[in-house]
Short mmCIF file of C-alpha atoms in Angstrom, two decimals:
data_model
loop_
_atom_site.label_atom_id
_atom_site.label_comp_id
_atom_site.label_asym_id
_atom_site.label_seq_id
_atom_site.Cartn_x
_atom_site.Cartn_y
_atom_site.Cartn_z
CA MET A 257 -27.29 1.79 19.22
CA GLY A 258 -31.00 1.34 19.90
CA HIS A 259 -32.29 3.95 17.43
CA GLU A 260 -34.77 3.32 14.65
CA VAL A 261 -33.28 4.13 11.25
CA THR A 262 -34.96 4.14 7.84
CA VAL A 263 -32.92 4.63 4.69
CA ILE A 264 -34.61 6.28 1.70
CA THR A 265 -32.68 5.44 -1.43
CA SER A 266 -32.74 4.73 -5.14
CA ALA A 267 -31.87 1.26 -6.42
CA GLY A 268 -28.82 2.59 -8.27
CA TYR A 269 -26.20 0.84 -6.14
CA LEU A 270 -28.34 -2.05 -4.94
CA SER A 271 -28.51 -5.59 -6.30
CA ASP A 272 -30.53 -6.55 -9.38
CA GLU A 273 -33.57 -7.67 -7.36
CA TYR A 274 -34.07 -4.07 -6.23
CA LYS A 275 -33.33 -2.59 -9.66
CA ALA A 276 -36.26 -4.62 -10.97
CA LEU A 277 -38.73 -2.77 -8.71
CA ARG A 278 -41.35 -0.70 -10.54
CA LYS A 279 -42.81 1.20 -7.60
CA THR A 280 -41.60 2.64 -4.31
CA THR A 281 -41.19 -0.33 -1.99
CA ARG A 282 -40.42 -0.87 1.69
CA VAL A 283 -37.79 -3.56 2.14
CA ASP A 284 -35.37 -4.86 4.73
CA ILE A 285 -31.72 -4.84 3.61
CA GLU A 286 -29.47 -6.79 5.97
CA GLY A 287 -31.57 -5.72 8.94
CA VAL A 288 -31.91 -2.07 7.89
CA PRO A 289 -35.42 -0.84 7.01
CA ALA A 290 -35.28 0.90 3.64
CA ILE A 291 -37.63 2.58 1.21
CA VAL A 292 -36.41 1.99 -2.35
CA ILE A 293 -37.51 4.51 -4.98
CA PRO A 294 -37.16 3.03 -8.50
CA VAL A 295 -35.11 5.74 -10.19
CA PRO A 296 -32.38 4.23 -12.40
CA TYR A 297 -28.88 5.58 -11.81
CA SER A 298 -25.40 4.59 -12.94
CA ASN A 299 -22.00 6.17 -13.51
CA TYR A 300 -22.35 4.95 -17.10
CA MET A 301 -25.02 7.62 -17.64
CA SER A 302 -24.19 10.91 -19.29
CA PHE A 303 -23.99 13.97 -17.04
CA PRO A 304 -27.37 15.35 -18.24
CA ARG A 305 -29.02 11.95 -17.71
CA ARG A 306 -27.63 11.77 -14.19
CA MET A 307 -28.90 15.29 -13.47
CA LEU A 308 -32.36 14.17 -14.57
CA ALA A 309 -32.15 11.15 -12.27
CA PHE A 310 -31.20 13.44 -9.36
CA VAL A 311 -34.25 15.64 -9.95
CA GLN A 312 -36.57 12.65 -10.36
CA PHE A 313 -35.35 11.13 -7.12
CA ALA A 314 -35.63 14.44 -5.24
CA LEU A 315 -39.26 14.88 -6.26
CA LEU A 316 -40.29 11.33 -5.42
CA ALA A 317 -38.26 11.28 -2.20
CA THR A 318 -39.92 14.50 -1.04
CA TRP A 319 -43.32 12.80 -1.05
CA VAL A 320 -41.88 9.81 0.82
CA CYS A 321 -39.97 11.89 3.38
CA ILE A 322 -42.82 14.09 4.50
CA ARG A 323 -44.87 10.95 5.25
CA GLN A 324 -42.10 9.10 7.13
CA PRO A 325 -42.35 10.03 10.85
CA ALA A 326 -38.96 10.86 12.34
CA ASP A 327 -37.12 12.89 14.95
CA LEU A 328 -34.21 13.74 12.66
CA ILE A 329 -33.47 13.66 8.94
CA TYR A 330 -29.97 13.08 7.63
CA ALA A 331 -29.44 14.18 4.03
CA THR A 332 -26.17 13.21 2.38
CA SER A 333 -24.92 14.99 -0.73
CA PRO A 334 -23.98 15.08 -3.58
CA PRO A 335 -26.17 15.59 -5.40
CA LEU A 336 -27.35 18.92 -4.05
CA THR A 337 -30.92 18.02 -5.00
CA ILE A 338 -30.93 15.62 -2.04
CA ALA A 339 -31.45 18.70 0.12
CA PHE A 340 -35.00 19.22 -1.21
CA PRO A 341 -36.63 16.15 0.37
CA GLY A 342 -34.57 16.83 3.49
CA ILE A 343 -35.75 20.42 3.77
CA ALA A 344 -39.34 19.43 2.98
CA ALA A 345 -39.38 16.79 5.72
CA SER A 346 -37.70 19.17 8.15
CA MET A 347 -40.30 21.87 7.58
CA TRP A 348 -43.35 19.60 7.30
CA GLN A 349 -42.55 17.56 10.40
CA ARG A 350 -40.78 20.38 12.26
CA ILE A 351 -37.70 18.24 12.84
CA PRO A 352 -34.02 19.15 12.46
CA MET A 353 -31.96 18.19 9.41
CA ILE A 354 -28.26 17.35 9.33
CA PHE A 355 -26.78 17.92 5.89
CA GLU A 356 -23.69 15.88 5.00
CA VAL A 357 -21.23 17.21 2.41
CA ARG A 358 -19.30 14.44 0.63
CA ASP A 359 -18.16 16.75 -2.18
CA LEU A 360 -18.33 20.51 -2.56
CA TRP A 361 -21.06 20.99 -5.15
CA PRO A 362 -21.33 22.92 -7.41
CA GLU A 363 -17.67 23.85 -6.99
CA LEU A 364 -16.50 20.48 -8.28
CA PRO A 365 -18.67 20.05 -11.42
CA ILE A 366 -17.88 23.66 -12.36
CA ALA A 367 -14.14 22.96 -11.97
CA ILE A 368 -14.23 19.91 -14.25
CA GLY A 369 -16.37 21.67 -16.85
CA ALA A 370 -19.45 19.50 -16.37
CA LEU A 371 -21.54 22.50 -15.33
CA ARG A 372 -20.85 25.28 -17.85
CA ASN A 373 -24.09 27.22 -18.15
CA PRO A 374 -23.67 30.38 -16.00
CA ILE A 375 -27.37 30.50 -15.13
CA ILE A 376 -27.39 26.88 -13.97
CA GLN A 377 -24.19 27.56 -12.02
CA GLN A 378 -25.88 30.38 -10.13
CA VAL A 379 -28.95 28.23 -9.48
CA ALA A 380 -26.70 25.47 -8.13
CA LYS A 381 -24.87 27.92 -5.86
CA LEU A 382 -28.23 29.12 -4.53
CA MET A 383 -29.20 25.49 -3.88
CA GLU A 384 -25.93 24.99 -2.00
CA TRP A 385 -26.48 28.11 0.13
CA THR A 386 -30.06 27.04 0.87
CA ALA A 387 -29.05 23.51 1.88
CA TYR A 388 -26.38 24.72 4.31
CA HIS A 389 -28.57 27.38 5.91
CA ALA A 390 -31.62 25.12 6.19
CA ALA A 391 -29.63 22.51 8.09
CA ARG A 392 -29.41 22.54 11.86
CA HIS A 393 -25.87 21.20 11.47
CA VAL A 394 -23.52 20.36 8.59
CA VAL A 395 -21.19 17.36 8.51
CA ALA A 396 -18.17 17.66 6.21
CA LEU A 397 -16.00 14.71 5.19
CA SER A 398 -12.74 16.65 5.20
CA PRO A 399 -11.26 19.84 6.65
CA GLY A 400 -11.25 21.44 3.20
CA MET A 401 -14.94 20.71 2.74
CA ALA A 402 -15.67 22.22 6.14
CA GLU A 403 -13.80 25.38 5.11
CA GLY A 404 -15.90 25.52 1.94
CA VAL A 405 -19.11 25.33 3.97
CA ILE A 406 -17.94 28.04 6.36
CA ARG A 407 -17.10 30.29 3.39
CA ARG A 408 -20.80 30.15 2.49
CA GLY A 409 -21.71 31.90 5.73
CA ILE A 410 -22.18 28.98 8.14
CA SER A 411 -20.85 29.40 11.67
CA PRO A 412 -17.97 27.02 12.47
CA GLU A 413 -19.95 25.87 15.51
CA ARG A 414 -22.52 24.39 13.12
CA VAL A 415 -19.95 22.39 11.10
CA THR A 416 -18.33 19.13 12.17
CA VAL A 417 -15.72 17.10 10.29
CA ILE A 418 -16.49 13.37 10.34
CA PRO A 419 -14.55 11.70 7.51
CA ASN A 420 -15.22 8.40 5.81
CA SER A 421 -14.24 5.49 7.98
CA SER A 422 -12.18 2.31 7.98
CA ASP A 423 -14.17 -0.90 8.36
CA VAL A 424 -11.50 -2.98 10.06
CA ASP A 425 -13.96 -5.78 10.82
CA LEU A 426 -14.48 -6.29 7.08
CA PHE A 427 -11.09 -5.49 5.57
CA ASP A 428 -8.47 -6.55 8.12
CA VAL A 429 -8.21 -10.15 6.94
CA PRO A 430 -5.42 -12.79 7.09
CA PRO A 431 -2.68 -12.31 4.45
CA GLU A 432 -3.61 -15.55 2.66
CA THR A 433 -7.09 -14.18 1.84
CA GLY A 434 -5.73 -12.59 -1.32
CA ALA A 435 -3.92 -15.72 -2.53
CA PRO A 436 -6.68 -16.83 -4.98
CA ILE A 437 -6.65 -13.40 -6.64
CA ARG A 438 -2.88 -13.47 -7.06
CA SER A 439 -3.06 -17.04 -8.38
CA GLN A 440 -5.70 -16.00 -10.91
CA LEU A 441 -3.35 -13.27 -12.14
CA GLY A 442 -0.43 -15.69 -12.31
CA LEU A 443 1.64 -13.84 -9.73
CA THR A 444 4.44 -15.27 -7.65
CA PRO A 445 4.08 -14.79 -3.86
CA LYS A 446 6.45 -11.80 -3.79
CA GLN A 447 5.54 -10.21 -7.14
CA PRO A 448 4.34 -6.60 -6.71
CA LEU A 449 0.70 -5.87 -7.53
CA ILE A 450 -0.57 -2.28 -7.74
CA LEU A 451 -4.35 -2.03 -7.42
CA TYR A 452 -6.86 0.57 -8.51
CA ALA A 453 -10.34 -0.33 -7.22
CA GLY A 454 -13.11 2.19 -7.75
CA SER A 455 -15.13 4.18 -10.22
CA PHE A 456 -14.10 4.57 -13.86
CA GLY A 457 -15.67 8.01 -14.10
CA LEU A 458 -14.04 10.88 -15.98
CA ILE A 459 -12.81 12.58 -12.84
CA ASN A 460 -11.26 9.40 -11.42
CA ASN A 461 -8.59 9.27 -14.12
CA ALA A 462 -8.25 5.47 -14.05
CA GLY A 463 -6.66 5.68 -17.50
CA TYR A 464 -3.58 7.20 -15.90
CA MET A 465 -2.78 3.72 -14.61
CA VAL A 466 -2.36 2.61 -18.23
CA GLU A 467 0.30 5.27 -18.79
CA ILE A 468 2.08 4.18 -15.61
CA ALA A 469 1.91 0.51 -16.60
CA GLU A 470 3.29 1.30 -20.05
CA ALA A 471 6.29 3.07 -18.51
CA MET A 472 6.70 0.34 -15.89
CA ARG A 473 7.45 -2.28 -18.56
CA GLU A 474 10.83 -0.64 -19.11
CA ILE A 475 11.48 0.24 -15.47
CA ASP A 476 10.45 -3.02 -13.78
CA PRO A 477 8.65 -5.62 -15.95
CA ASN A 478 7.97 -7.68 -12.82
CA VAL A 479 5.35 -5.24 -11.50
CA ARG A 480 1.69 -5.93 -12.27
CA PHE A 481 -1.37 -3.67 -12.25
CA LEU A 482 -5.03 -4.53 -11.64
CA LEU A 483 -7.92 -2.14 -12.26
CA VAL A 484 -11.31 -3.13 -10.84
CA GLY A 485 -14.50 -1.12 -11.14
CA TYR A 486 -17.05 0.33 -13.50
CA GLY A 487 -18.20 3.63 -14.91
CA ALA A 488 -18.57 5.73 -18.04
CA GLU A 489 -14.85 5.50 -18.89
CA PHE A 490 -14.55 1.69 -18.52
CA GLU A 491 -14.49 0.88 -22.23
CA LYS A 492 -12.28 3.87 -22.99
CA VAL A 493 -9.69 2.79 -20.41
CA THR A 494 -9.81 -0.78 -21.73
CA GLU A 495 -9.21 0.41 -25.29
CA LYS A 496 -6.37 2.63 -24.10
CA ALA A 497 -4.74 -0.38 -22.44
CA LYS A 498 -5.10 -2.43 -25.61
CA ALA A 499 -3.57 0.34 -27.72
CA ALA A 500 -0.64 0.65 -25.30
CA GLY A 501 -0.02 -3.09 -25.47
CA VAL A 502 -0.30 -3.60 -21.70
CA LEU A 503 -3.76 -5.19 -21.40
CA ASN A 504 -3.43 -8.72 -20.02
CA GLU A 505 0.34 -8.33 -20.11
CA ASN A 506 1.31 -6.30 -17.06
CA LEU A 507 -2.11 -4.68 -16.58
CA PHE A 508 -5.46 -6.38 -16.03
CA ILE A 509 -8.95 -4.86 -15.96
CA TRP A 510 -11.87 -6.50 -14.16
CA GLU A 511 -15.44 -5.35 -13.83
CA SER A 512 -16.59 -4.26 -10.40
CA LEU A 513 -17.02 -6.77 -7.60
CA ALA A 514 -19.39 -6.84 -4.66
CA LYS A 515 -18.20 -5.13 -1.47
CA LYS A 516 -17.88 -8.52 0.24
CA ASP A 517 -15.29 -9.56 -2.36
CA MET A 518 -13.13 -6.48 -1.91
CA PRO A 519 -11.22 -7.60 1.23
CA ALA A 520 -9.60 -10.40 -0.80
CA MET A 521 -8.81 -7.95 -3.60
CA LEU A 522 -7.09 -5.50 -1.24
CA SER A 523 -5.32 -8.36 0.53
CA ALA A 524 -3.81 -9.41 -2.80
CA ALA A 525 -2.36 -5.95 -3.46
CA THR A 526 1.11 -4.71 -2.57
CA VAL A 527 0.03 -1.08 -2.95
CA THR A 528 -3.40 0.45 -3.57
CA THR A 529 -4.05 3.70 -5.42
CA SER A 530 -6.45 6.62 -5.35
CA LEU A 531 -6.42 8.81 -8.46
CA PHE A 532 -8.04 11.96 -9.77
CA LEU A 533 -7.63 14.35 -12.64
CA PRO A 534 -5.23 17.22 -11.86
CA ILE A 535 -7.92 19.50 -10.43
CA HIS A 536 -7.15 21.39 -7.25
CA GLU A 537 -10.78 21.27 -6.09
CA MET A 538 -10.46 17.48 -5.79
CA TRP A 539 -7.86 17.84 -3.04
CA ASN A 540 -10.66 18.13 -0.48
CA ASN A 541 -12.06 14.72 -1.35
CA SER A 542 -12.52 11.88 1.13
CA ALA A 543 -12.31 8.79 -1.08
CA ASN A 544 -13.75 5.59 0.38
CA LYS A 545 -10.99 3.54 -1.24
CA PHE A 546 -8.43 5.44 0.84
CA PHE A 547 -10.02 4.32 4.11
CA ASP A 548 -10.66 0.78 2.88
CA SER A 549 -6.94 0.52 2.14
CA LEU A 550 -6.09 1.66 5.64
CA ALA A 551 -8.42 -0.97 7.09
CA ALA A 552 -6.73 -3.62 4.92
CA ARG A 553 -3.28 -2.49 6.16
CA ARG A 554 -2.25 -1.58 2.63
CA PRO A 555 0.18 1.18 1.60
CA ILE A 556 -1.43 3.83 -0.57
CA ALA A 557 -0.26 5.85 -3.57
CA ILE A 558 -2.22 8.97 -4.57
CA ASN A 559 -1.68 11.55 -7.32
CA TYR A 560 -3.20 14.61 -5.65
CA GLY A 561 -2.46 16.99 -2.80
CA GLY A 562 -4.52 18.14 0.13
CA TRP A 563 -5.23 16.65 3.53
CA GLN A 564 -4.80 13.02 2.47
CA ALA A 565 -1.41 13.79 0.90
CA ASP A 566 -0.41 15.53 4.12
CA LEU A 567 -1.49 12.43 6.04
CA LEU A 568 0.69 10.19 3.86
CA GLU A 569 3.69 12.43 4.42
CA GLN A 570 3.15 12.72 8.17
CA THR A 571 2.59 9.02 8.85
CA GLY A 572 4.51 7.24 6.08
CA VAL A 573 1.41 5.27 5.09
CA GLY A 574 2.12 5.81 1.41
CA ILE A 575 3.45 8.09 -1.30
CA ARG A 576 2.23 10.88 -3.53
CA ILE A 577 3.05 10.30 -7.20
CA PRO A 578 3.10 12.90 -10.02
CA ASP A 579 -0.33 13.57 -11.47
CA GLN A 580 0.58 13.98 -15.17
CA ASP A 581 3.85 12.14 -15.72
CA GLY A 582 3.37 8.39 -16.10
CA ALA A 583 7.10 7.66 -16.34
CA ALA A 584 7.92 9.59 -13.16
CA ALA A 585 4.99 7.96 -11.38
CA ALA A 586 6.22 4.54 -12.48
CA GLN A 587 9.73 5.31 -11.16
CA ALA A 588 8.32 6.32 -7.77
CA LEU A 589 6.08 3.26 -7.56
CA ALA A 590 8.85 0.87 -8.62
CA ALA A 591 11.10 2.20 -5.88
CA PHE A 592 8.29 1.93 -3.34
CA VAL A 593 7.08 -1.61 -4.09
CA ASN A 594 10.64 -2.95 -4.08
CA ASP A 595 11.52 -1.46 -0.70
CA GLU A 596 10.24 -4.01 1.82
CA GLU A 597 11.25 -1.89 4.81
CA ARG A 598 9.20 1.10 3.60
CA LEU A 599 6.29 -1.18 2.74
CA GLU A 600 6.26 -2.73 6.18
CA GLN A 601 6.42 0.67 7.84
CA ALA A 602 3.51 1.80 5.65
CA ARG A 603 1.47 -1.29 6.54
CA GLN A 604 1.97 -0.60 10.23
CA ALA A 605 1.05 3.07 9.77
CA ALA A 606 -2.10 2.07 7.88
CA ALA A 607 -3.20 -0.21 10.71
CA THR A 608 -2.58 2.52 13.28
CA LEU A 609 -4.67 5.05 11.35
CA ALA A 610 -7.44 2.53 10.67
CA TYR A 611 -7.80 1.45 14.28
CA ASP A 612 -6.96 4.67 16.14
CA ASP A 613 -8.09 7.54 13.91
CA PHE A 614 -10.66 6.36 11.37
CA ASN A 615 -12.18 3.26 12.92
CA ARG A 616 -15.77 2.90 11.73
CA ASP A 617 -17.10 2.26 15.22
CA LYS A 618 -15.42 5.42 16.53
CA MET A 619 -16.76 7.50 13.65
CA ALA A 620 -20.25 6.08 14.29
CA GLU A 621 -20.00 7.04 17.95
CA ARG A 622 -19.06 10.61 16.97
CA MET A 623 -21.97 10.75 14.54
CA GLU A 624 -24.45 9.38 17.07
CA ALA A 625 -23.29 11.89 19.68
CA LEU A 626 -23.76 14.72 17.17
CA MET A 627 -27.26 13.51 16.31
CA GLN A 628 -28.16 13.41 19.99
CA ARG A 629 -26.96 17.01 20.42
CA VAL A 630 -28.96 18.14 17.39
CA VAL A 631 -32.21 16.45 18.46
CA TYR A 632 -31.78 17.25 22.17
CA PRO A 633 -29.83 20.53 22.33
CA GLN A 634 -28.52 21.56 25.70
CA PRO A 635 -29.79 24.93 27.00
#
């Protein structure tokens, strides 16, 4: 839109050429100027190791941020430590900061038991309070997250909900795009394929798909499952599938693919899924895979409540399955994937939401307008 943008990032989710960097380096990534700080990060790391990586990055990024001239700094969290370089740059350069909340920390790690020490919990809550109050404006990815920010004493006028977005240009592809994937799995053109594509972290509960697949063998042996991703639980989920006797039978597990390969993967699916452990605090999430599925015109099955579950119910774009009963979840999915009328209605609803409500270009326009208001406030 004519603005100059510099991204300050670790190499954690970048390609191997950037992971090989040994010092902070300015690069150009697909036309976007970036400063890559060589702090290793992966979902395979233990929780303490990831916490250390967060602190390392925050310290190094602080030095980079205060020396990077700007009119506005946009800090996106988690982790909460990302607020420190943002606050430092805001104070040093006397520029406003927008703080984006993609998960309510430390509420979430406390809920899952990852953050048990009461002293560290209080420190994290102080960090959260500081980040919100130091920001000129807070962007929340869901209504529930916005409510959580407001509960910490932030005026509603300083909080805006801008959820994750649907990249229709990338994901809305011709139906035949997924044919090679289905052929590789040995599927017939009409055979149902249920896809989980995302992180294999503890909280993501990808192993629940194994329980569903095991039950599905008795309910409808024609249905197939594909899990694609990576994370600390990858080997554990694979072993669980082997023990259940479903691996490479009616359930397949592939390591993560590049983003550019995901449109074909979603195109191959009959239904996509978004899963979490049965933790109420996760209901406020705004999972990227949910919006990618909308952009791909794919029906969605989720196993949690909250605003996304309400959206499924209101629009018919998918179904909510039980969160701890694999057999019941399999029954619901079998009925769904074999009902072509419901599937077609869900596909149409997905397209409507992707183009009308969560279109990436529209979300970008909202974000740009907010940034303009923050940098150039009206009297």
